[in-house]
mmCIF file of C-alpha atoms in Angstrom:
data_model
loop_
_atom_site.group_PDB
_atom_site.id
_atom_site.type_symbol
_atom_site.label_atom_id
_atom_site.label_comp_id
_atom_site.label_asym_id
_atom_site.label_seq_id
_atom_site.Cartn_x
_atom_site.Cartn_y
_atom_site.Cartn_z
ATOM 1 C CA MET L 1 90.550 108.427 62.313
ATOM 2 C CA THR L 2 88.093 110.084 59.900
ATOM 3 C CA ARG L 3 87.359 113.775 59.497
ATOM 4 C CA ARG L 4 83.753 114.922 59.206
ATOM 5 C CA GLY L 5 82.559 118.487 59.513
ATOM 6 C CA GLY L 6 86.004 119.651 60.628
ATOM 7 C CA LYS L 7 86.045 117.344 63.689
ATOM 8 C CA ASN L 8 88.034 114.221 64.372
ATOM 9 C CA ARG L 9 85.906 111.181 65.088
ATOM 10 C CA THR L 10 86.791 107.664 66.126
ATOM 11 C CA LYS L 11 86.229 105.216 63.335
ATOM 12 C CA PRO L 12 83.509 102.712 64.343
ATOM 13 C CA ASN L 13 84.393 99.060 64.415
ATOM 14 C CA ARG L 14 82.535 95.818 64.933
ATOM 15 C CA TYR L 15 83.591 95.618 68.574
ATOM 16 C CA ASN L 16 82.555 98.990 70.002
ATOM 17 C CA CYS L 17 79.792 99.936 67.512
ATOM 18 C CA GLY L 18 81.109 103.503 67.384
ATOM 19 C CA ASN L 19 81.364 103.922 71.174
ATOM 20 C CA GLY L 20 84.593 104.568 73.055
ATOM 21 C CA MET L 21 86.286 101.376 74.226
ATOM 22 C CA PHE L 22 87.330 100.911 77.856
ATOM 23 C CA TRP L 23 90.759 99.387 78.256
ATOM 24 C CA GLN L 24 91.103 97.784 81.678
ATOM 25 C CA SER L 25 94.893 97.426 81.756
ATOM 26 C CA PRO L 26 95.762 101.145 81.233
ATOM 27 C CA ASN L 27 93.159 102.091 83.831
ATOM 28 C CA HIS L 28 94.639 99.604 86.315
ATOM 29 C CA ASN L 29 98.125 100.970 85.641
ATOM 30 C CA ARG L 30 96.962 104.549 86.291
ATOM 31 C CA GLN L 31 95.306 103.433 89.514
ATOM 32 C CA LEU L 32 98.573 101.906 90.704
ATOM 33 C CA VAL L 33 100.507 105.099 89.999
ATOM 34 C CA THR L 34 97.847 107.150 91.783
ATOM 35 C CA LEU L 35 97.914 104.761 94.740
ATOM 36 C CA TYR L 36 101.682 104.967 95.238
ATOM 37 C CA ARG L 37 101.738 108.725 94.623
ATOM 38 C CA ASN L 38 99.090 109.192 97.307
ATOM 39 C CA ILE L 39 100.964 107.002 99.823
ATOM 40 C CA ILE L 40 104.264 108.848 99.296
ATOM 41 C CA MET L 41 102.546 112.241 99.457
ATOM 42 C CA GLN L 42 100.926 111.319 102.764
ATOM 43 C CA MET L 43 104.316 110.415 104.196
ATOM 44 C CA ALA L 44 105.867 113.610 102.842
ATOM 45 C CA MET L 45 103.141 115.828 104.305
ATOM 46 C CA SER L 46 103.365 114.140 107.723
ATOM 47 C CA ARG L 47 107.108 114.541 108.288
ATOM 48 C CA PHE L 48 107.011 117.814 110.240
ATOM 49 C CA ARG L 49 104.963 119.234 113.071
ATOM 50 C CA TRP L 50 104.439 122.987 113.324
ATOM 51 C CA VAL L 51 104.251 123.856 117.022
ATOM 52 C CA ASN L 52 102.342 126.995 118.111
ATOM 53 C CA LEU L 53 101.428 127.867 114.546
ATOM 54 C CA PRO L 54 98.700 130.568 114.692
ATOM 55 C CA GLU L 55 95.181 129.154 114.501
ATOM 56 C CA THR L 56 94.458 131.135 111.333
ATOM 57 C CA CYS L 57 97.196 129.178 109.532
ATOM 58 C CA ASP L 58 96.560 125.770 108.016
ATOM 59 C CA ALA L 59 99.529 123.461 108.600
ATOM 60 C CA ARG L 60 98.167 120.800 106.233
ATOM 61 C CA PHE L 61 97.791 123.265 103.360
ATOM 62 C CA LEU L 62 101.183 124.759 104.163
ATOM 63 C CA GLU L 63 102.887 121.369 103.863
ATOM 64 C CA TYR L 64 100.898 120.513 100.731
ATOM 65 C CA THR L 65 102.004 123.758 99.090
ATOM 66 C CA LEU L 66 105.637 123.170 100.045
ATOM 67 C CA LEU L 67 105.441 119.645 98.658
ATOM 68 C CA THR L 68 103.862 120.545 95.331
ATOM 69 C CA GLU L 69 105.358 123.999 94.681
ATOM 70 C CA GLY L 70 108.515 124.112 96.779
ATOM 71 C CA VAL L 71 107.668 127.448 98.413
ATOM 72 C CA ALA L 72 104.874 129.050 100.429
ATOM 73 C CA THR L 73 104.410 132.188 102.505
ATOM 74 C CA ILE L 74 103.251 133.072 106.004
ATOM 75 C CA LEU L 75 101.927 136.631 106.173
ATOM 76 C CA HIS L 76 100.824 138.958 108.988
ATOM 77 C CA PRO L 77 98.834 141.705 107.204
ATOM 78 C CA LYS L 78 98.763 145.192 108.702
ATOM 79 C CA GLY L 79 95.580 146.108 110.515
ATOM 80 C CA GLN L 80 94.821 142.474 111.416
ATOM 81 C CA PRO L 81 96.305 141.829 114.871
ATOM 82 C CA ASP L 82 97.021 138.202 115.761
ATOM 83 C CA ILE L 83 96.071 137.119 112.216
ATOM 84 C CA PHE L 84 98.509 135.125 110.104
ATOM 85 C CA TYR L 85 97.921 133.373 106.774
ATOM 86 C CA SER L 86 99.814 130.400 105.325
ATOM 87 C CA THR L 87 99.211 130.351 101.581
ATOM 88 C CA ARG L 88 100.612 129.828 98.126
ATOM 89 C CA CYS L 89 102.667 132.620 96.647
ATOM 90 C CA ILE L 90 104.095 134.056 93.445
ATOM 91 C CA PHE L 91 107.200 136.226 93.200
ATOM 92 C CA ASP L 92 106.797 139.936 92.463
ATOM 93 C CA SER L 93 110.423 141.032 92.214
ATOM 94 C CA GLU L 94 113.745 140.086 90.696
ATOM 95 C CA PRO L 95 115.977 137.907 92.880
ATOM 96 C CA ASN L 96 118.783 139.656 94.720
ATOM 97 C CA VAL L 97 122.452 138.701 94.740
ATOM 98 C CA TYR L 98 121.682 135.654 96.926
ATOM 99 C CA ASN L 99 118.816 134.595 94.654
ATOM 100 C CA ASP L 100 116.263 135.575 97.310
ATOM 101 C CA TYR L 101 113.012 137.343 96.486
ATOM 102 C CA THR L 102 112.151 140.482 98.448
ATOM 103 C CA LYS L 103 108.603 140.955 97.169
ATOM 104 C CA TRP L 104 105.862 138.433 96.518
ATOM 105 C CA ARG L 105 102.126 137.980 96.590
ATOM 106 C CA SER L 106 100.078 135.670 98.753
ATOM 107 C CA ILE L 107 97.504 134.093 96.432
ATOM 108 C CA GLY L 108 94.533 131.740 96.651
ATOM 109 C CA ASN L 109 92.259 129.907 94.254
ATOM 110 C CA ASN L 110 89.336 132.101 95.347
ATOM 111 C CA GLY L 111 90.993 135.292 94.099
ATOM 112 C CA TRP L 112 92.842 136.022 97.345
ATOM 113 C CA SER L 113 95.849 138.266 96.766
ATOM 114 C CA ILE L 114 97.977 140.211 99.287
ATOM 115 C CA TYR L 115 101.394 141.743 98.720
ATOM 116 C CA GLY L 116 104.146 140.424 100.936
ATOM 117 C CA THR L 117 107.604 141.614 101.949
ATOM 118 C CA ARG L 118 109.960 140.959 104.842
ATOM 119 C CA GLU L 119 108.012 143.637 106.719
ATOM 120 C CA ASN L 120 104.795 141.630 106.908
ATOM 121 C CA GLY L 121 105.798 138.032 106.320
ATOM 122 C CA VAL L 122 108.303 135.461 105.193
ATOM 123 C CA LEU L 123 108.834 132.953 102.402
ATOM 124 C CA VAL L 124 108.987 129.324 103.497
ATOM 125 C CA TRP L 125 111.058 126.972 101.338
ATOM 126 C CA ASP L 126 110.643 123.205 101.311
ATOM 127 C CA ASN L 127 114.360 122.440 101.066
ATOM 128 C CA SER L 128 117.695 124.101 100.456
ATOM 129 C CA THR L 129 117.691 123.429 96.695
ATOM 130 C CA ARG L 130 114.184 125.000 96.458
ATOM 131 C CA PHE L 131 112.898 122.354 94.072
ATOM 132 C CA PRO L 132 109.563 120.678 94.891
ATOM 133 C CA LEU L 133 109.581 116.965 95.658
ATOM 134 C CA MET L 134 106.654 116.134 93.386
ATOM 135 C CA GLU L 135 108.871 115.283 90.418
ATOM 136 C CA GLY L 136 110.710 112.678 92.482
ATOM 137 C CA ILE L 137 107.449 111.374 93.914
ATOM 138 C CA ASN L 138 105.998 110.936 90.428
ATOM 139 C CA ILE L 139 109.104 109.070 89.256
ATOM 140 C CA TYR L 140 109.091 106.669 92.198
ATOM 141 C CA ALA L 141 105.326 106.163 91.951
ATOM 142 C CA GLN L 142 105.787 105.109 88.324
ATOM 143 C CA GLU L 143 108.652 102.777 89.270
ATOM 144 C CA LEU L 144 106.709 101.127 92.102
ATOM 145 C CA ALA L 145 103.692 100.701 89.842
ATOM 146 C CA HIS L 146 105.913 99.095 87.171
ATOM 147 C CA ILE L 147 107.306 96.617 89.708
ATOM 148 C CA THR L 148 103.783 95.727 90.837
ATOM 149 C CA ILE L 149 102.649 95.208 87.245
ATOM 150 C CA THR L 150 105.698 92.996 86.620
ATOM 151 C CA LYS L 151 104.816 90.982 89.734
ATOM 152 C CA GLU L 152 101.262 90.499 88.485
ATOM 153 C CA ILE L 153 102.457 89.337 85.066
ATOM 154 C CA ASN L 154 105.032 87.011 86.595
ATOM 155 C CA ARG L 155 102.472 85.466 88.954
ATOM 156 C CA PHE L 156 100.051 85.070 86.064
ATOM 157 C CA HIS L 157 102.678 83.105 84.156
ATOM 158 C CA GLN L 158 103.016 80.786 87.144
ATOM 159 C CA GLN L 159 99.254 80.272 87.184
ATOM 160 C CA ILE L 160 99.003 79.864 83.402
ATOM 161 C CA PRO L 161 102.444 78.549 82.323
ATOM 162 C CA TRP L 162 101.293 77.457 78.889
ATOM 163 C CA ILE L 163 99.606 78.473 75.638
ATOM 164 C CA LEU L 164 96.815 76.434 74.074
ATOM 165 C CA THR L 165 96.821 75.789 70.356
ATOM 166 C CA GLY L 166 94.136 74.022 68.380
ATOM 167 C CA PRO L 167 91.926 74.189 65.291
ATOM 168 C CA ASN L 168 90.382 77.559 64.562
ATOM 169 C CA GLU L 169 86.830 76.197 64.669
ATOM 170 C CA ARG L 170 87.363 75.187 68.335
ATOM 171 C CA LYS L 171 88.785 78.555 69.381
ATOM 172 C CA GLN L 172 85.823 79.455 71.591
ATOM 173 C CA ASP L 173 86.028 76.082 73.328
ATOM 174 C CA MET L 174 89.681 76.752 74.170
ATOM 175 C CA VAL L 175 88.834 80.253 75.407
ATOM 176 C CA ASN L 176 86.194 78.818 77.745
ATOM 177 C CA LEU L 177 88.647 76.175 78.906
ATOM 178 C CA SER L 178 91.249 78.842 79.725
ATOM 179 C CA LYS L 179 88.685 80.937 81.614
ATOM 180 C CA GLN L 180 87.801 77.954 83.771
ATOM 181 C CA VAL L 181 91.439 77.343 84.644
ATOM 182 C CA ILE L 182 92.136 81.033 85.346
ATOM 183 C CA GLY L 183 89.027 81.204 87.541
ATOM 184 C CA GLY L 184 90.221 78.251 89.604
ATOM 185 C CA GLU L 185 87.454 75.985 88.348
ATOM 186 C CA ILE L 186 87.660 72.394 87.231
ATOM 187 C CA ALA L 187 88.286 72.453 83.498
ATOM 188 C CA VAL L 188 85.338 70.692 81.833
ATOM 189 C CA LEU L 189 84.945 70.637 78.072
ATOM 190 C CA GLY L 190 82.170 68.712 76.349
ATOM 191 C CA LEU L 191 83.256 66.931 73.159
ATOM 192 C CA ASP L 192 81.315 65.019 70.541
ATOM 193 C CA SER L 193 84.163 62.563 70.246
ATOM 194 C CA MET L 194 87.714 62.139 71.406
ATOM 195 C CA ASP L 195 88.967 63.301 68.036
ATOM 196 C CA SER L 196 86.928 66.515 67.900
ATOM 197 C CA ILE L 197 89.664 68.718 69.394
ATOM 198 C CA ASP L 198 93.417 68.525 69.317
ATOM 199 C CA VAL L 199 94.971 70.755 71.971
ATOM 200 C CA LYS L 200 98.694 71.365 72.222
ATOM 201 C CA ASN L 201 100.360 72.792 75.297
ATOM 202 C CA LEU L 202 103.219 75.219 74.645
ATOM 203 C CA SER L 203 105.096 75.794 77.923
ATOM 204 C CA LEU L 204 106.260 79.375 78.552
ATOM 205 C CA ALA L 205 108.897 78.262 81.088
ATOM 206 C CA VAL L 206 108.831 81.652 82.864
ATOM 207 C CA PRO L 207 110.711 81.460 86.214
ATOM 208 C CA PHE L 208 109.092 82.827 89.375
ATOM 209 C CA LEU L 209 110.818 86.082 90.346
ATOM 210 C CA GLY L 210 108.999 86.753 93.611
ATOM 211 C CA ASN L 211 112.103 87.220 95.778
ATOM 212 C CA GLU L 212 113.958 89.318 93.212
ATOM 213 C CA LEU L 213 111.002 91.636 92.581
ATOM 214 C CA SER L 214 110.268 91.981 96.305
ATOM 215 C CA GLN L 215 113.887 92.990 96.930
ATOM 216 C CA ASP L 216 113.713 95.432 94.023
ATOM 217 C CA GLU L 217 110.561 96.972 95.507
ATOM 218 C CA LYS L 218 112.215 97.266 98.917
ATOM 219 C CA ASN L 219 115.191 99.040 97.336
ATOM 220 C CA VAL L 220 112.888 101.553 95.648
ATOM 221 C CA TRP L 221 111.053 102.207 98.917
ATOM 222 C CA ASN L 222 114.408 102.781 100.629
ATOM 223 C CA ARG L 223 115.232 105.392 97.993
ATOM 224 C CA VAL L 224 111.830 106.987 98.605
ATOM 225 C CA PHE L 225 112.525 107.113 102.348
ATOM 226 C CA THR L 226 115.941 108.645 101.711
ATOM 227 C CA MET L 227 114.356 111.295 99.468
ATOM 228 C CA LEU L 228 111.938 112.163 102.283
ATOM 229 C CA GLY L 229 114.566 112.029 105.026
ATOM 230 C CA VAL L 230 112.792 109.099 106.697
ATOM 231 C CA ALA L 231 115.001 106.552 108.440
ATOM 232 C CA ASN L 232 114.929 103.249 106.587
ATOM 233 C CA SER L 233 116.236 99.813 107.373
ATOM 234 C CA THR L 234 119.545 98.973 105.769
ATOM 235 C CA LEU L 235 120.840 95.453 105.308
ATOM 236 C CA LYS L 236 122.904 94.679 108.387
ATOM 237 C CA MET L 237 125.894 92.621 107.330
ATOM 238 C CA GLU L 238 127.677 90.255 109.666
ATOM 239 C CA ARG L 239 130.164 91.979 112.020
ATOM 240 C CA GLN L 240 128.806 95.380 111.034
ATOM 241 C CA THR L 241 129.395 97.926 113.792
ATOM 242 C CA GLN L 242 126.883 100.474 115.055
ATOM 243 C CA ASP L 243 129.036 103.285 113.627
ATOM 244 C CA GLU L 244 128.872 101.673 110.198
ATOM 245 C CA ILE L 245 125.085 101.397 110.423
ATOM 246 C CA GLU L 246 124.777 105.060 111.459
ATOM 247 C CA SER L 247 127.065 106.144 108.618
ATOM 248 C CA GLN L 248 124.680 104.478 106.161
ATOM 249 C CA GLN L 249 121.873 106.634 107.576
ATOM 250 C CA MET L 250 123.870 109.853 107.147
ATOM 251 C CA PRO L 251 122.445 110.731 103.678
ATOM 252 C CA THR L 252 118.919 110.375 105.084
ATOM 253 C CA THR L 253 119.789 112.593 108.055
ATOM 254 C CA LEU L 254 121.251 115.277 105.782
ATOM 255 C CA VAL L 255 118.137 115.329 103.574
ATOM 256 C CA ARG L 256 115.938 115.620 106.662
ATOM 257 C CA SER L 257 118.068 118.472 108.010
ATOM 258 C CA SER L 258 117.804 120.358 104.722
ATOM 259 C CA SER L 259 114.002 120.481 104.880
ATOM 260 C CA LEU L 260 113.857 120.992 108.642
ATOM 261 C CA GLU L 261 116.277 123.928 108.669
ATOM 262 C CA CYS L 262 114.373 125.753 105.896
ATOM 263 C CA ARG L 263 111.183 125.603 107.962
ATOM 264 C CA ARG L 264 112.962 126.605 111.163
ATOM 265 C CA GLU L 265 114.600 129.560 109.441
ATOM 266 C CA ALA L 266 111.163 130.887 108.492
ATOM 267 C CA ALA L 267 109.762 130.190 111.973
ATOM 268 C CA ASN L 268 112.686 131.940 113.686
ATOM 269 C CA TYR L 269 112.238 135.013 111.515
ATOM 270 C CA LEU L 270 108.528 135.225 112.381
ATOM 271 C CA ASN L 271 109.366 134.844 116.076
ATOM 272 C CA SER L 272 111.929 137.657 115.996
ATOM 273 C CA LYS L 273 109.787 139.950 113.835
ATOM 274 C CA PHE L 274 106.322 139.471 115.322
ATOM 275 C CA GLY L 275 106.933 137.924 118.739
ATOM 276 C CA THR L 276 105.398 134.541 117.923
ATOM 277 C CA ASP L 277 106.581 131.269 119.439
ATOM 278 C CA ILE L 278 106.541 129.003 116.380
ATOM 279 C CA SER L 279 108.813 125.984 116.150
ATOM 280 C CA VAL L 280 109.127 123.070 113.756
ATOM 281 C CA VAL L 281 110.040 119.544 114.815
ATOM 282 C CA TRP L 282 110.320 116.157 113.171
ATOM 283 C CA TYR L 283 107.046 114.332 113.639
ATOM 284 C CA GLU L 284 106.804 111.950 116.577
ATOM 285 C CA ASP L 285 103.502 110.589 117.865
ATOM 286 C CA ASN L 286 104.206 111.484 121.484
ATOM 287 C CA GLU L 287 100.506 111.633 122.331
ATOM 288 C CA SER L 288 100.027 107.945 121.538
ATOM 289 C CA ARG L 289 103.263 107.029 123.305
ATOM 290 C CA ASN L 290 102.246 108.925 126.435
ATOM 291 C CA PHE L 291 98.790 107.335 126.355
ATOM 292 C CA ASN L 292 100.288 103.861 126.042
ATOM 293 C CA PHE L 293 102.770 104.599 128.833
ATOM 294 C CA VAL L 294 100.042 105.770 131.240
ATOM 295 C CA THR L 295 97.779 102.874 130.273
ATOM 296 C CA ASN L 296 100.557 100.369 130.889
ATOM 297 C CA LEU L 297 101.306 101.912 134.282
ATOM 298 C CA GLN L 298 97.653 101.636 135.247
ATOM 299 C CA ALA L 299 97.550 98.006 134.139
ATOM 300 C CA VAL L 300 100.647 97.198 136.177
ATOM 301 C CA SER L 301 99.309 98.974 139.286
ATOM 302 C CA GLU L 302 96.058 97.034 139.073
ATOM 303 C CA THR L 303 97.930 93.734 139.108
ATOM 304 C CA LEU L 304 99.929 94.595 142.222
#
C-alpha cells in the first residue's frame, strides 16, 4: 500500500494495471454462505402461523423481526379502533425484578415511533432465552458452506489427481493441456518433436470423501433443524423402539415449545386485554392437504 495525498491507494501491478482485482473464490464462498443463510431463514420464518392476526399487522415482518432481533411489539394505539401494529421496538425503561420491560417504543425505518406499555400493547419474544437466532443461523451457514467447499475441492482432486511438472519454457503448453482436461476435452498438444517436452505426473493420492462429507452435512442440517424446533430424521438403529425414537426427538420438541409458548403468551394477553381472537400454531399446510384429499375423492368417485 502507498500513501499519496493522505489517502491509501492500492499499489498497481502488472496484472491489474492499477484496477481492483476480482477474486472468484472469495466471492463464491460468500455466495454459499448467503445461500445457506437464506434457506435457514426461510425455514425459521415459516415455522409458525398467526391465526386471526389483525389485517393491519404484518405476520411476515413480525417473524422477521423476532428472528433477527429476538423481540417485537404488537400495539393498539388509543384513538385508532380495530388498528394494531406489529413492529420493531426499543426498550424505554429499566427491567423489573423479573427482567421484563414495562415501557418501550414501537419504531420503524421511516421514522415511525409510538410509546408502548402494557396498557396499549405487548412485547413478543422469539424464545424463552430472548436471544435472536441469527447468530446460530450465521454459524451453521458458515459450516454448511465450508462443507460444500470441501466437497468441491475433494471432487476436483478426483478429476485432476495429479500435478504436471515440466520445463519452464513449456509452462503455457502445460497450462493449456490442464485446461483441456479440466474442461472434459481430449488433451491435444502439438509438439515439434517427441523430445520437446518432458512432463512428469505427480499423483496427489487424495481419497474420495463423498460419503463422509455427505454424512457430515446431514449432521449439520439435523442440528439446524433442532435449533429451529423442526422434526428431523434420526438414524433408526436395529431393534430401536418407538419410545426410543420419540425420546431422541424430545430436544427438538422442547425448543419448538419454547418459541411457541412465547408467541402464545403475547397472543393470550392481547385477547384478554383487547378482546381479539389471536392464536399461534405450528405451521401445517392444511390447505394443500384438504385440496389433495378432495381431489382424490373426486378422482375415486369418477372411477366408480
